[in-house]
């Protein structure tokens, strides 16, 4: 494998330094990298192998398949600076949900008009900060939020977030955000008009990691109805935000979502209508870009008595990563993970994979695996979404270390 170390620093930003990345020869594969990491192990800390080429491919795939929908990457999903700088270079917008995220992206040189403050429950200091930096596009879903914006940022350009939940999602966001499009939205729009607030469009979010592509068509259809209603009270909306929810694992293509979205926007918001359409993908961009290489710190061989009086062997492996690290979403959202083990052994055992902490909830997965020894590796794909941003150092265990790679041709 041909590679060389390079410290990334863009002259177009005011960043003074960024974590290093490794440039790979174009013929090298990320699989080669992972094999090298495993061969050089075990390592004390779990390792995230970040494939920035995967992020670039995802971006060009999005642009080719949904050319009318500009992506505003959800910073909350994975805020590794190399991912953010890559997407900034590619020209995406950014969905920020806090003052901290806005500060970070503006500090990188992102223009205020390339940020949507997509947080329906904003603090007063964050509103004042947005106003001071002219980040003007933001969401709301209730009367109190509208009044607060009217008081602290009256010239803001508002997007009303309606609720439209998919029934097949990993995390339903409508429980927390989004007004009812029938019972609440028209009243809120009328109230905004009396306050002379500049409402410019409608947004929705069907839920995180959606498995129901048809829901986007229905949501766009309902949003169109609100566009039409807004006209009757003097508004001329110019923005539709279709949110996130798009899958990003390497075995979950977005083709069916693309078809549903394209059919809907072409039917209800044809190109000649001059309506700007954006989305807030997070998981789509980064899930498959990160592979975890973890190692077995310890092991127990359990003998479990069966109802017929026989004994069955179960293996316990304690890895150097767990629920309080990469796998927080495993406990939080019931996410299934698939361990990858390379072994010449054919016999398999019922296996429990535990994290390194003392907490009993720190269980990663159950599987049937060949026998492993202390120091052996266990690999997990598709861990780029929320794996790092939710990790913490409970019990003093280190956070995963991120190693980023990019092919020379892409660079």
Steps between C-alpha positions, in 0.01 A plus 500: 500500500633839403411778740633818648406720794367847436367763739182646349465877508292691250612846397134592448426483873646642816574156642856486625521122525299184458564138599717316253375274228680243289507526124465162331611394157199485269530122460487442877176400671366584841488125559879497471515772764280304739711187453811703583335639815404149611845360424670775702269450798391457764467871581400639836233727357230398250570634151260667257620467141350797318477466121454854367470367147176338613370841612593649161328214314187549708493870414533447127242222519254736670559775244457261208183341635328801655640800312219731615556433871799675656641311801555685827709251697381440857809590702369312804542164323879500484697819555847374417679806356623306198143404409381857549781645291445244225130587479576871516738458206232308309255786552237356732304713743487418869217425742603642838299444817691708755713807551803274527438338163446839336818637657693205371377517141531877478851466642582262216398768252148381414281790391194579716267441204631143478370421850149418614445529875276194505412502869134569588583561869778760498659671799499879515884520493508280188241723332700810581815332371326400176384857457849640561639267230205542260401134506145587411326179389358304794211272594210537743202283591308688768362836608741556789799438273353739246458770765856448621642538150279806448653658810867408448541454122200661327666508158563123500380294207282228645419147394198337662575142600202271464473150639484204266633182658596179329388189684822321403782703648778441748416819686170690469576872524136607480460414868708809573474737203255598228151652504191322373462610135119507523415607854793733580689614190237734350446671834875547547531649152219743572667599827832550321324725250353716778852534645629586152757223519671388180400134460666363185407133495418163651720224639444149631705206625353151463734353763854367529602206278166468325403168339189631323572692181134573423476731801700768317241522222217549748697757700578707190134483399388632839767772489361610164163553665661731755674692220159554343341606828782746567419675172151576626640701793765687304806276509700390194707210627834428331650209698412135561719304743444123479718425803703184548433134570687361200694179576876488460619144564694339218220248440217757497484690169272804482355429153143452620517817709636688200207388287242600763658843555551577132148400406358711782697817436448480124126461553443753777796737456601490133828663401328801347347587838840629618457336842836425659512147642748386763549197724685425824677166443739381768508122522495474118834679469702336776363167619691281257808725508619369838607149596583411860794274581470383860698244695429234762626617839374203699303177470286260702389150404155431646334161545124540478277216620228406253148370586606147402786507750778548247741792498545755225802722461450875473782741439525840665737747333575840650599743225680833532192684367140483609167669571669803651717532191411420142186301583293750698230477232482125555344564840331830419324397177516122494746505213621159384873455444678227306843393628752394236760245609767349278585148616600166351301324772166358382341415836277778628374581848217707641681819583435817701709804415541737794652845519790580736314689773360373828141586406272201436322674210831509314405209273571546130347193337432128508614286209640162399873539448814284480711499814715807551803567717607807693643749251292381205312758296126545451399733216173690461395683185255791464579677827552853366162638607484615863767250607755765596288802593312303769806324639628586847779393733297322766729298729798684352519297182635690197282622217550329165794639305412612148737432212393670179595393148457658157622386159753719325277538195214625714731740682 
